[in-house]
Coordinates of C-alpha atoms in Angstrom, one line a residue:
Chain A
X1242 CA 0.0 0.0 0.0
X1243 CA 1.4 3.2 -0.9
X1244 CA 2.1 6.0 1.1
X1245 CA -0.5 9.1 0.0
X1246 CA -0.3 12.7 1.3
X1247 CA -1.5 15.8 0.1
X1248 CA 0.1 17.9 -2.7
X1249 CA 1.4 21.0 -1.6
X1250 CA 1.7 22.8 -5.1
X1251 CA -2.0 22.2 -6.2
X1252 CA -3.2 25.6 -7.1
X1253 CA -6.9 25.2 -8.4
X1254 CA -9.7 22.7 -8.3
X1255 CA -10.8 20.9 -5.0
X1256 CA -8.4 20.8 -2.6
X1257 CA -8.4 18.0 0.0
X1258 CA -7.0 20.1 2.3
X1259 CA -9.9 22.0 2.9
X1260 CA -11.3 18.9 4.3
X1261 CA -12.6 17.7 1.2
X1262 CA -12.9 15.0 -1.2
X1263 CA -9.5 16.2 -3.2
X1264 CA -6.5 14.4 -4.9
X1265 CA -3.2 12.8 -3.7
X1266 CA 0.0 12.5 -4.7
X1267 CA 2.3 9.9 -3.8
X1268 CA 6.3 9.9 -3.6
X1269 CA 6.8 8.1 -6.8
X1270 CA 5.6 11.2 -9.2
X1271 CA 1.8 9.7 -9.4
X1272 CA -1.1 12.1 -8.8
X1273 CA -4.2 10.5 -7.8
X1274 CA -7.2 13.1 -8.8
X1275 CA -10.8 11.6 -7.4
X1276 CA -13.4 10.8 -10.0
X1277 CA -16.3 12.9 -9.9
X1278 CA -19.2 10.9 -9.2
X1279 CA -21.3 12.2 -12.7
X1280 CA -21.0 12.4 -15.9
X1281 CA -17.8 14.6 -15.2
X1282 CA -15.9 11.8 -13.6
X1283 CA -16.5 9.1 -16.5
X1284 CA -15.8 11.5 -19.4
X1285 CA -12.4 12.1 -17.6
X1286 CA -11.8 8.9 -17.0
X1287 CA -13.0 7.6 -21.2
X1288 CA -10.7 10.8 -22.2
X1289 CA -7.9 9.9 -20.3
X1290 CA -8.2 6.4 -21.4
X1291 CA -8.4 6.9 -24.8
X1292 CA -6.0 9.8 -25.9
X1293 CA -2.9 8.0 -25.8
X1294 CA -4.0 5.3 -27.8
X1295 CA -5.5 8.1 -30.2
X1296 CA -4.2 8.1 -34.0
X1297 CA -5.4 10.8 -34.8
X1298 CA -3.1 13.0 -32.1
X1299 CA 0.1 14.3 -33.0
X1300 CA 2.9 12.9 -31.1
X1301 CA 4.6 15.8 -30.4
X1302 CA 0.6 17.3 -29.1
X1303 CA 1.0 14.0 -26.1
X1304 CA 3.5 16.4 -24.1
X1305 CA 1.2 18.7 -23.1
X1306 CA -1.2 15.6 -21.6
X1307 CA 0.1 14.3 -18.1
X1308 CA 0.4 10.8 -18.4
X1309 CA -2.1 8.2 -17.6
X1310 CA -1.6 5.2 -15.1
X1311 CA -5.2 4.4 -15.3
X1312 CA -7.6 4.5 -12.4
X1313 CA -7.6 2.8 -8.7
X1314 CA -10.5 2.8 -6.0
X1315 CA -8.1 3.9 -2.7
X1316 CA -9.0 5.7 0.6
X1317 CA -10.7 9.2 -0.2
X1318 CA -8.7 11.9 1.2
X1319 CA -12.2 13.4 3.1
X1320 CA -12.3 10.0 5.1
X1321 CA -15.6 8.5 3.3
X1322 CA -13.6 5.7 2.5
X1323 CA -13.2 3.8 -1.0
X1324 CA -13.4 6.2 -4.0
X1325 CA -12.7 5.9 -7.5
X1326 CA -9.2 7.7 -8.7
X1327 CA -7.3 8.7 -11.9
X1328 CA -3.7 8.1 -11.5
X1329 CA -2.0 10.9 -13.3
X1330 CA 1.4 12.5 -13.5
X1331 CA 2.4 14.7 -11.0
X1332 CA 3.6 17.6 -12.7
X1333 CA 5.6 19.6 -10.5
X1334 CA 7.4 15.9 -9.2
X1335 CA 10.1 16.9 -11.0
X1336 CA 10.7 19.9 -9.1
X1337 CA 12.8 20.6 -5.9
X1338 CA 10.9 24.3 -5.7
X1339 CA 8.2 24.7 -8.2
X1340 CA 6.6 27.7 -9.1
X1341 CA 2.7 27.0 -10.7
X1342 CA 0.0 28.7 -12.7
X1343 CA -3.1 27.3 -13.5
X1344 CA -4.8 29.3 -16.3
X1345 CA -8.1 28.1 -17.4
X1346 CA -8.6 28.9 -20.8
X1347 CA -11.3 30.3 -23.5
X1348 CA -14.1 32.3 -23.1
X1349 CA -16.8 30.3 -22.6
X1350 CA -16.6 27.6 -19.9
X1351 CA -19.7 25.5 -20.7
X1352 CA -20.4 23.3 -24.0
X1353 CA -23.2 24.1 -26.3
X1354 CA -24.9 20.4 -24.5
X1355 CA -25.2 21.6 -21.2
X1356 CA -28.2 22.0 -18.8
X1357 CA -29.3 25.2 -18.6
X1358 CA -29.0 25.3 -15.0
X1359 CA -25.4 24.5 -15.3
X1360 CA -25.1 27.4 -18.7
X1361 CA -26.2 29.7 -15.8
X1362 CA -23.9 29.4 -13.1
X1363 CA -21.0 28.5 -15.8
X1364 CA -22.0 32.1 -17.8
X1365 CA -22.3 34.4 -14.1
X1366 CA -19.1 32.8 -12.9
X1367 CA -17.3 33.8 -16.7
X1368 CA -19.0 37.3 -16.8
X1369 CA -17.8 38.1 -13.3
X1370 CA -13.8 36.6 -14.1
X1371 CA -12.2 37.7 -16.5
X1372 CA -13.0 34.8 -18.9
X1373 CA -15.6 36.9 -21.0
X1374 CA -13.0 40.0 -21.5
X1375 CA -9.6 38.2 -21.9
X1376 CA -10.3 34.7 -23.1
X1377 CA -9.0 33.2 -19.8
X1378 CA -8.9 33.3 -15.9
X1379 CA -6.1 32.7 -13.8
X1380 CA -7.4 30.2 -11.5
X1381 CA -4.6 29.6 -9.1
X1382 CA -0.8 30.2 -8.3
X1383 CA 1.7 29.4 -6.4
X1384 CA 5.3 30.6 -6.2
X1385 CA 7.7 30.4 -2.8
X1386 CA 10.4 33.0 -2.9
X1387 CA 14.0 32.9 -1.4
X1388 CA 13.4 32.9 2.6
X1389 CA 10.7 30.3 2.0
X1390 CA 8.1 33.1 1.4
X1391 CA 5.3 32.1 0.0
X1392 CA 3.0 33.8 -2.5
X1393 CA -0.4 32.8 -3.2
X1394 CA -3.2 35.1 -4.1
X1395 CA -6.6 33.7 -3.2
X1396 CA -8.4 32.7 -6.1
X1397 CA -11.1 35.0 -5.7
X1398 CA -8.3 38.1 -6.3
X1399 CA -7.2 36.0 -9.6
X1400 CA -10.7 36.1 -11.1
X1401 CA -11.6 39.3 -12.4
X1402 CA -7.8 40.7 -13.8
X1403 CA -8.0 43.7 -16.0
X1404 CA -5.3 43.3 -19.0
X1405 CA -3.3 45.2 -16.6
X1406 CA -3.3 43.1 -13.5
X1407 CA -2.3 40.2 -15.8
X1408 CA 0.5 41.8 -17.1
X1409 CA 1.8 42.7 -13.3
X1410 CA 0.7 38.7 -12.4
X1411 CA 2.9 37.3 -14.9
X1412 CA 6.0 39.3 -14.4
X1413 CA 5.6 38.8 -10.5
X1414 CA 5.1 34.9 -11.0
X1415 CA 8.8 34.9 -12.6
X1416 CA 10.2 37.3 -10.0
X1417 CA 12.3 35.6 -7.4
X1418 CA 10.1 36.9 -4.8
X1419 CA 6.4 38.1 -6.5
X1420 CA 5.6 40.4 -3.6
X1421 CA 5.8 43.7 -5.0
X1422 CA 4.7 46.1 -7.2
X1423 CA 7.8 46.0 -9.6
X1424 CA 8.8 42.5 -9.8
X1425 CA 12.4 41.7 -10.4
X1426 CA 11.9 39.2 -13.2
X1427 CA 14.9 37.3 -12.6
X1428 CA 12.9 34.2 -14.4
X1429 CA 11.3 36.3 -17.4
X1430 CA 12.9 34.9 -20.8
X1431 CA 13.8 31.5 -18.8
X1432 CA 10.2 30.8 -18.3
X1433 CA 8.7 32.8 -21.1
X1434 CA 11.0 31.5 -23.8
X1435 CA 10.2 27.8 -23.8
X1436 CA 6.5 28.6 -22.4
X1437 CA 5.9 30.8 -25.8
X1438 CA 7.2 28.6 -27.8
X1439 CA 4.9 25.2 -26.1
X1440 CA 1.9 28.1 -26.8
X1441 CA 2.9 28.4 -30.2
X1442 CA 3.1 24.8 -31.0
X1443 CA -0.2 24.1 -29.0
X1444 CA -1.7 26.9 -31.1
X1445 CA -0.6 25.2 -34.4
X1446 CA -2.5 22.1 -33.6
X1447 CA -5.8 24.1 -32.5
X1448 CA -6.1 25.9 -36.0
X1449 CA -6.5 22.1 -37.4
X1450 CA -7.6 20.2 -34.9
X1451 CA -11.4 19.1 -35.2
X1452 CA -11.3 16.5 -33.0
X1453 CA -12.0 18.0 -29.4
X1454 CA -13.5 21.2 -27.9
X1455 CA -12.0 21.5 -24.8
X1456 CA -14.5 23.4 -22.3
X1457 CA -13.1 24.5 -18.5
X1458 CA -9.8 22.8 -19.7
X1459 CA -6.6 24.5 -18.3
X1460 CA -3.2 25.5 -19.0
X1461 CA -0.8 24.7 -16.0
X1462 CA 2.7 26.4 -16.1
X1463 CA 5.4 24.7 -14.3
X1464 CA 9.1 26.2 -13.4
X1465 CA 12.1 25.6 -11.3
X1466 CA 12.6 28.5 -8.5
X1467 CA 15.6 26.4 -7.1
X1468 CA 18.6 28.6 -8.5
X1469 CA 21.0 25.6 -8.2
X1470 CA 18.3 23.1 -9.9
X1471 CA 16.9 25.2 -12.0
X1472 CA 19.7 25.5 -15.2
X1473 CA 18.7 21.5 -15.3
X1474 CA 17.4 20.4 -18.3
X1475 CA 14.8 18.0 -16.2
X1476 CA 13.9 21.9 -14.8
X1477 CA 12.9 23.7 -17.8
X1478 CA 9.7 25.3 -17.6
X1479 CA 6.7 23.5 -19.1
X1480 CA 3.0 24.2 -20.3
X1481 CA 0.2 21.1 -19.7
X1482 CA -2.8 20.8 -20.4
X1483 CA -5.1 19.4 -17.2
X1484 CA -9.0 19.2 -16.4
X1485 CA -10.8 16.6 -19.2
X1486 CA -14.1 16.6 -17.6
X1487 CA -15.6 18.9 -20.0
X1488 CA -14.0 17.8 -23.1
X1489 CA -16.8 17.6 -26.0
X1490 CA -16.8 16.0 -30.0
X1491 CA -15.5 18.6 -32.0
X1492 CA -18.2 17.6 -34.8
X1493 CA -15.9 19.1 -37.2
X1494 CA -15.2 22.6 -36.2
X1495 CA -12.0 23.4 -34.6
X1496 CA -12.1 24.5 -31.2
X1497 CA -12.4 28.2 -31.3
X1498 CA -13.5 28.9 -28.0
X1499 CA -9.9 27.0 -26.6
X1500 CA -8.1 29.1 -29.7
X1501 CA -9.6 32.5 -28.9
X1502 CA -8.4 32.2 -25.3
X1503 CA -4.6 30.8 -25.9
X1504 CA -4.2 33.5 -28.7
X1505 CA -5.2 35.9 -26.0
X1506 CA -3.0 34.5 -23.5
X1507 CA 0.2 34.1 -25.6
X1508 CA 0.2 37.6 -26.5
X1509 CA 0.5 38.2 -23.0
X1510 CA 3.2 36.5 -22.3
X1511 CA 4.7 38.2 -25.7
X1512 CA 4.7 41.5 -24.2
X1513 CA 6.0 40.4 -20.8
X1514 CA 8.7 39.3 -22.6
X1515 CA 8.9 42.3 -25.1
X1516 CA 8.9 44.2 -21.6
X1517 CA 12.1 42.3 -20.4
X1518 CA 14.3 44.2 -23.3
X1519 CA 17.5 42.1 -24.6
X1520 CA 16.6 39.2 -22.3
X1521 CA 13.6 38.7 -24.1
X1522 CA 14.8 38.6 -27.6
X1523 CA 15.9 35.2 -28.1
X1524 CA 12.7 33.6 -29.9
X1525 CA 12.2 34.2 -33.5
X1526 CA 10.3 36.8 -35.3
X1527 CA 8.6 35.2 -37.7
X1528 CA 7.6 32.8 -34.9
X1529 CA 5.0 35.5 -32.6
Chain B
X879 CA -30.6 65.3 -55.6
X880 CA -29.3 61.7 -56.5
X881 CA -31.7 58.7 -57.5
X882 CA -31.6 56.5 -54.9
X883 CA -32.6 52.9 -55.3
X884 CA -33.1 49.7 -53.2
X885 CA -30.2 47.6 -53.3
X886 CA -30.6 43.8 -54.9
X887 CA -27.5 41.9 -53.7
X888 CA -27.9 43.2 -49.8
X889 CA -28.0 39.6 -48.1
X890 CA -28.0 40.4 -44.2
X891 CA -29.6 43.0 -41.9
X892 CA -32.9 45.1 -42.1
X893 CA -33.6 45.4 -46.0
X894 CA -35.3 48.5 -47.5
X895 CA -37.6 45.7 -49.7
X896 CA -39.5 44.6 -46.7
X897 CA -40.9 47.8 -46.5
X898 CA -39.3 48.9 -43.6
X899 CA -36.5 51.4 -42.8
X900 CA -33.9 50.2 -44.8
X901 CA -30.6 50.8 -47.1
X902 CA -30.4 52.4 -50.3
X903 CA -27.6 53.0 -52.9
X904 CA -26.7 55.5 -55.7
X905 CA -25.1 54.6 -59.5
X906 CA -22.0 56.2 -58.4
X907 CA -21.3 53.8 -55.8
X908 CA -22.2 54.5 -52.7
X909 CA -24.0 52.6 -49.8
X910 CA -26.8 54.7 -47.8
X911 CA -27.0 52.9 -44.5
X912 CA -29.4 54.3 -42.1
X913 CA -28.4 55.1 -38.6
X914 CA -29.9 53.3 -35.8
X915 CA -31.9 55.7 -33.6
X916 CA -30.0 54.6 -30.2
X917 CA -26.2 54.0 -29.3
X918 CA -26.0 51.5 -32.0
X919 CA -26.0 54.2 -34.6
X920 CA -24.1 56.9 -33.0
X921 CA -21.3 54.1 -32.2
X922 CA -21.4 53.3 -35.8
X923 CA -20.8 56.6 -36.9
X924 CA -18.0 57.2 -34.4
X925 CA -16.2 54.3 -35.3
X926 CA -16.0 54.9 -39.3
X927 CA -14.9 58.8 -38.2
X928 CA -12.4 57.9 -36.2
X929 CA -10.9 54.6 -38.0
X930 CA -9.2 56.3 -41.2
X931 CA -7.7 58.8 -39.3
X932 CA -6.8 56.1 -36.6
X933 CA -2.8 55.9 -36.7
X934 CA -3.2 52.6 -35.1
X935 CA -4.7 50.9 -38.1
X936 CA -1.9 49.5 -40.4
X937 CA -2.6 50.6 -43.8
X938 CA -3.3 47.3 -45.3
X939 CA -5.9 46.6 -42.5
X940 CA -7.6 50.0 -44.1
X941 CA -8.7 48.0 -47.1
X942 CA -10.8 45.7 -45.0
X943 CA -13.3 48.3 -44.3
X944 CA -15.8 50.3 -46.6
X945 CA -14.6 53.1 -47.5
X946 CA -16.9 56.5 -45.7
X947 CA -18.1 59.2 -46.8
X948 CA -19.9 60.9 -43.9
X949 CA -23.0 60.9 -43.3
X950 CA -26.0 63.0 -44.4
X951 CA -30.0 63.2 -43.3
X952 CA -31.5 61.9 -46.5
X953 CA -35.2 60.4 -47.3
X954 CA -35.7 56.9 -45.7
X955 CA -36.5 54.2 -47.5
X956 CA -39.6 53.5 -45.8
X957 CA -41.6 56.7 -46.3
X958 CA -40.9 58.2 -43.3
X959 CA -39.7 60.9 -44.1
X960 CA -35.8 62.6 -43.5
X961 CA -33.4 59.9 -41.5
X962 CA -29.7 60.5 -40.9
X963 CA -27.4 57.8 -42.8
X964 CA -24.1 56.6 -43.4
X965 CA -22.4 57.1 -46.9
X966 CA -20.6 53.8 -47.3
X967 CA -18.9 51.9 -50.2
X968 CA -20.9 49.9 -52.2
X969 CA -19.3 46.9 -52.2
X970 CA -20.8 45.1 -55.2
X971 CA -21.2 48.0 -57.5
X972 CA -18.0 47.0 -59.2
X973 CA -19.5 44.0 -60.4
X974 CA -21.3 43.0 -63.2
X975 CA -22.8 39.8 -61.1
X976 CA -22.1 39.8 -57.7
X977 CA -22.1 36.9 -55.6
X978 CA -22.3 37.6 -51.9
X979 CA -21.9 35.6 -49.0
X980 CA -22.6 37.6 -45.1
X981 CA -20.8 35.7 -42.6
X982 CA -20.9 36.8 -39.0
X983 CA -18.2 36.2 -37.1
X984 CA -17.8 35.4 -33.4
X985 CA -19.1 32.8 -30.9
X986 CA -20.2 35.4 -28.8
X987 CA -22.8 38.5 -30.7
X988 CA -22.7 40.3 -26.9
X989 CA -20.4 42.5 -25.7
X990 CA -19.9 42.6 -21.8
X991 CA -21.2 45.7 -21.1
X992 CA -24.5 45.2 -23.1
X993 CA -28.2 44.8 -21.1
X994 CA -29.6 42.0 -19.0
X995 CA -32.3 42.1 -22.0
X996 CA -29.9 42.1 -25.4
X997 CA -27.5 39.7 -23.5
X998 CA -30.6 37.3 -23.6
X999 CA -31.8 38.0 -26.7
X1000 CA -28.5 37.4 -28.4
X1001 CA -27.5 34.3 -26.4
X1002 CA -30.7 32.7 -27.2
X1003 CA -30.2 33.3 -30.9
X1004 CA -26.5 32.3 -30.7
X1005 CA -27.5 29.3 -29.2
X1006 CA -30.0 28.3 -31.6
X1007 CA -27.8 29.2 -34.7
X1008 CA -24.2 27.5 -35.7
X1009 CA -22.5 30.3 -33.7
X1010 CA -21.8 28.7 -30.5
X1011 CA -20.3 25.5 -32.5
X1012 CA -18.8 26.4 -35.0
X1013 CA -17.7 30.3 -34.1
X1014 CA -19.9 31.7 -36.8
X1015 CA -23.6 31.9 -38.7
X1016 CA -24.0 32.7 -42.6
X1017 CA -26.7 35.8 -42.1
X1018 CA -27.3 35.6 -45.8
X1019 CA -26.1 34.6 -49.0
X1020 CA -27.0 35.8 -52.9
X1021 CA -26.0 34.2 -56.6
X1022 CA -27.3 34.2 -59.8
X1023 CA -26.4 31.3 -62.0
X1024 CA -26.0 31.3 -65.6
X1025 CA -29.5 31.6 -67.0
X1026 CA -30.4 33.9 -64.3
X1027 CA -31.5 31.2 -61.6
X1028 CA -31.0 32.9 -58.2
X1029 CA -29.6 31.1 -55.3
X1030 CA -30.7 32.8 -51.9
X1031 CA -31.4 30.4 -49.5
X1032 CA -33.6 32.0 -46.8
X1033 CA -32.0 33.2 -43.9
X1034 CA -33.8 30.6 -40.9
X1035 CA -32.0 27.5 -43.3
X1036 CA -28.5 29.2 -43.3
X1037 CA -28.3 30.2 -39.4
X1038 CA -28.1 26.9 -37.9
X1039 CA -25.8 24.8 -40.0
X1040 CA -23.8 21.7 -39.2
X1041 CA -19.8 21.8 -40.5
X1042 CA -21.0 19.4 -43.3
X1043 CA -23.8 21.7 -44.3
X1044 CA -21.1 25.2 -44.4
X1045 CA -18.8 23.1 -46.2
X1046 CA -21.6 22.3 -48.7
X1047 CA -22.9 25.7 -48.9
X1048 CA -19.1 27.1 -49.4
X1049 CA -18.9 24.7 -52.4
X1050 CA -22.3 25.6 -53.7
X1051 CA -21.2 29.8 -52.7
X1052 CA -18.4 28.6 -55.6
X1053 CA -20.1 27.1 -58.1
X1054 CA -21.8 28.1 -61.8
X1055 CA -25.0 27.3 -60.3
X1056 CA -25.5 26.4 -56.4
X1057 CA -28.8 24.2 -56.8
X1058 CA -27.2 21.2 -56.5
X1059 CA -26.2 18.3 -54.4
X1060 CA -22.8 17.9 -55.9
X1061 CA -21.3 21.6 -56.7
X1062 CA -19.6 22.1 -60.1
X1063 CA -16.7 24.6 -58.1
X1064 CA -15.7 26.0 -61.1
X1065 CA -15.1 29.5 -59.4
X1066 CA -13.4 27.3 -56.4
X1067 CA -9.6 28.3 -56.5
X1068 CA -10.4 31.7 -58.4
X1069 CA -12.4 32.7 -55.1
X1070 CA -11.0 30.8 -52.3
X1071 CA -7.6 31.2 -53.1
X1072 CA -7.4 35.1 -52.7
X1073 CA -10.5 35.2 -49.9
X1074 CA -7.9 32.9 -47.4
X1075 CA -4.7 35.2 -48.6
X1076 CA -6.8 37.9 -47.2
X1077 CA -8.5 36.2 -43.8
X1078 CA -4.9 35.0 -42.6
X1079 CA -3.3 38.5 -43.6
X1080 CA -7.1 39.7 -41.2
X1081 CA -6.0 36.8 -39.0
X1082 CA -2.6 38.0 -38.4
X1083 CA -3.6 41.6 -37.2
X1084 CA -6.5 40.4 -34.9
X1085 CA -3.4 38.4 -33.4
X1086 CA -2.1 41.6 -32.1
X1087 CA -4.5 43.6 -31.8
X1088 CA -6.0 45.3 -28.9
X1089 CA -7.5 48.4 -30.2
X1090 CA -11.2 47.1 -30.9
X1091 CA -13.4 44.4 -29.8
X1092 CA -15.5 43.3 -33.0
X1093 CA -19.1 41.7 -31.8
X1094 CA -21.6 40.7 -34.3
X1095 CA -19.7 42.0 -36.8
X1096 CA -19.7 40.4 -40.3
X1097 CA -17.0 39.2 -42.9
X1098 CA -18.4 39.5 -46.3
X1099 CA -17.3 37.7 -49.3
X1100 CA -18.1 39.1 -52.3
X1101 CA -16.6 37.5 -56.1
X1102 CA -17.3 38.4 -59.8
X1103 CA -19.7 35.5 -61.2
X1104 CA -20.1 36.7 -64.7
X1105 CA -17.6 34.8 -67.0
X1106 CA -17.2 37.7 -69.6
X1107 CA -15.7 40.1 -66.0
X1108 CA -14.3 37.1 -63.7
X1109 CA -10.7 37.7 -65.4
X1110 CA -10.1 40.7 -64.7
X1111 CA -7.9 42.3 -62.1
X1112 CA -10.8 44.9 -60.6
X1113 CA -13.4 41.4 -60.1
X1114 CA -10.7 39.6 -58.1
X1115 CA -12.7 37.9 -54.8
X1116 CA -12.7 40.6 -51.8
X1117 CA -13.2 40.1 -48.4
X1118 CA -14.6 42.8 -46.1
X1119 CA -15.5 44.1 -42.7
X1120 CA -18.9 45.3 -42.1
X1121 CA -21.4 46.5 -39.5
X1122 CA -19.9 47.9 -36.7
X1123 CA -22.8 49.2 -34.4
X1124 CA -21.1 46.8 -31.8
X1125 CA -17.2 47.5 -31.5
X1126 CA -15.9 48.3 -28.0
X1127 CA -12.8 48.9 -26.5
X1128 CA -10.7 46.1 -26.4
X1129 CA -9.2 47.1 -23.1
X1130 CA -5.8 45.9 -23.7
X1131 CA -6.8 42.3 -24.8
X1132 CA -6.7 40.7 -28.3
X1133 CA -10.6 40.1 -29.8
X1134 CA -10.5 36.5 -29.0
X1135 CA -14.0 36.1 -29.8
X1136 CA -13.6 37.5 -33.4
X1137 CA -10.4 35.6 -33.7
X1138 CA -11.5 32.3 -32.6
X1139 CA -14.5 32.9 -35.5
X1140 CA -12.0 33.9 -37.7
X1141 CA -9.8 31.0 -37.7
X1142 CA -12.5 28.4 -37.7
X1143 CA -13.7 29.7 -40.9
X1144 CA -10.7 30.0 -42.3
X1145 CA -10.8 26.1 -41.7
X1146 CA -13.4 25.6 -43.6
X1147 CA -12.0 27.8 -46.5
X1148 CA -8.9 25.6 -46.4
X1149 CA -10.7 22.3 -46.2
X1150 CA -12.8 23.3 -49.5
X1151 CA -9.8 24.4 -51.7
X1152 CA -8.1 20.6 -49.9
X1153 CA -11.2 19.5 -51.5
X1154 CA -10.6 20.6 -55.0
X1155 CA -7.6 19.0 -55.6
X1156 CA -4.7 20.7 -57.7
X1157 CA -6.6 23.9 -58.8
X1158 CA -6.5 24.9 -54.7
X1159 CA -2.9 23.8 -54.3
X1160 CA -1.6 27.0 -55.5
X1161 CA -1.4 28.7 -52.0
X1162 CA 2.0 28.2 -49.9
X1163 CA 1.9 25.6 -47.4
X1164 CA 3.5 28.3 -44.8
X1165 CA 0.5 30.2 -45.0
X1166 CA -1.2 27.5 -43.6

């Protein structure tokens, strides 16, 4: 029987420490995310369990999925006993001090299928975030600084960014500390290079793709604020995609909603690192 | 005083024919759109003065939009009496026989500062038409085949189409005749090849951006169909931007709504010159 705890970097979603029904992680780089108990649940679980035997996905698109171990009835975290689990990756395993973003993306968070109960509360929640203006919310983040100070802005203050306030969030994210009001981004173009150019690729398979629309679906960015691990290869900043429970048929239009959103966020992260002068320069023109 | 007459080839919006308040246009060229009688108008009218004078607009974004000639109280088309109207390009007059194709772009027709009422109105009517799946509805469509046999499908059978169905009216929109299961494409190539030069060089500004936010705004496609004209240079295949009673401030974001529209019809586009073998392989791969 393996040893389960409770992740300390998870930065959006249901969090078991709240007392809760949440997910686990264990020390071997597994993540163990509950199955919700409708529809949601078993739409993760058939999405999940058919993706990486896809053919029709790129291999190079797999990278941004977490991997898949399949799914395990263990101990809830809340105490109610036996409950149905997806074992996933644990992204930020890899990391000795990892800083994480979770950015939900497009700007509609409900499929066209819905009940219009759920249209409701999905369409008040997007109208009062940001989702409706930018294309995206920033669900959740997490960062620890150099004296062990953490920042982590509650998730009602992420919500409703203005342009602005997304501009600041981002360049505090890859500041070594993120508490104050001109961040030192000492991470800019270490992060934002490789994280543009994972956006960029993503992008290029959502112009085509007609085979999913991915509703409520997020983009989770991962980097190293360890200074010594962090020039690591294994440390190099990342971009995944996470949250499947909401994933629809494309029925042969490509997912514009999930386009709209990423084209809005990687222009963001464009000007922060436009903002960061020389530093910033390293990724091609003809690529943004 | 100029002759003004109704116009034949208007596919979308309130039409003079109907009897009601409607537009009208000259022989010299020029569109007489009548002003909405709330903020719709009077944001109309501000937009076109202030976009050609607008040192933000790259000049080859300029030829997207009509080109303006003020505006000027004039006798409405519905017996009314004197109404205050828009002097607009008319789009078609330079050809001998126009076909048009209204497509309105955007998954979302509502921008966020509209009313509890409109916000309703339009979500219900984005709902019910293919905007919400695919990122856009056909508002109308016009062509007149070779022995005068008009294709204008009526506006309810065009607002709620499947991908199948746009690709099949695309192919019929390109056709001698339209009436038919299996469309001849013989304008194919000669259309569709300039029309997706022009949405990705559209696609590459809305990229960037963040001047305006364009809702329930339309592209419209307009091409020579007479075989005697369809050669030369001044009946090439346009695309164009029109009806702007709706643009807001962007706010520092990129129009991810419009964009997301945008790209998924220029899927479609792409897909129907794929379909017509080597006549639509003459645009670069890169572009793509």
């Amino acid at each position: 029987m393996v040893k389960l705890k409770i992740p300390e970097h998870q930065v959006a979603g249901h969090q078991a420490k709240t007392g809760i029904l949440g997910p686990l992680i264990d020390d071997s780089g597994k993540f163990y995310k509950p199955l919700q108990g409708d529809e949601r649940g078993s739409n993760e679980l058939a999405f999940y369990t058919s993706l990486y035997s896809d053919p029709r996905i790129p291999s190079n698109i797999l990278k941004f999925f977490p991997s898949f171990h399949g799914s395990e009835t263990i101990d809830a975290s809340d105490g109610s006993g036996l409950h149905p689990h997806l074992i996933l990756e644990d992204i930020v395993s890899n990391y000795t001090n990892a800083a994480v973003v979770d950015i939900k993306i497009g700007s509609r968070t409900w499929q066209p299928q819905s009940s219009e109960d759920y249209i409701r509360k999905c369409l008040q929640k997007d109208r009062e975030s940001s989702t409706i203006k930018l294309g995206f919310r920033i669900s959740g983040l997490r960062s620890v600084g150099p004296s062990n100070k953490l920042w982590q802005p509650h998730r009602k203050l992420l919500m409703d960014l203005s342009a602005d306030d997304v501009m600041l969030v981002l360049r505090k994210f890859v500041s070594s500390d993120g508490d104050v009001d001109e961040p030192d981004v000492v991470f800019g173009s270490r992060v934002f290079v490789p994280v543009l150019e994972e956006l960029l690729e993503l992008k290029k398979w959502f112009e085509v793709q007609t085979i999913f629309h991915f509703y409520s679906c997020s983009v989770l960015v991962v980097y190293e604020k360890d200074e010594k691990e962090n020039e690591k290869k294994s440390a190099r900043a990342v971009v995944k995609l996470i949250d499947f429970a909401h994933v629809v048929d494309a029925k042969g239009a490509i997912d514009h909603n999930f386009l709209g959103g990423l084209c809005s966020l990687i222009k963001f992260v464009k000007d922060v690192l436009a903002g960061l002068g020389d530093a910033g320069n390293n990724v091609s023109k003809d690529e943004c």
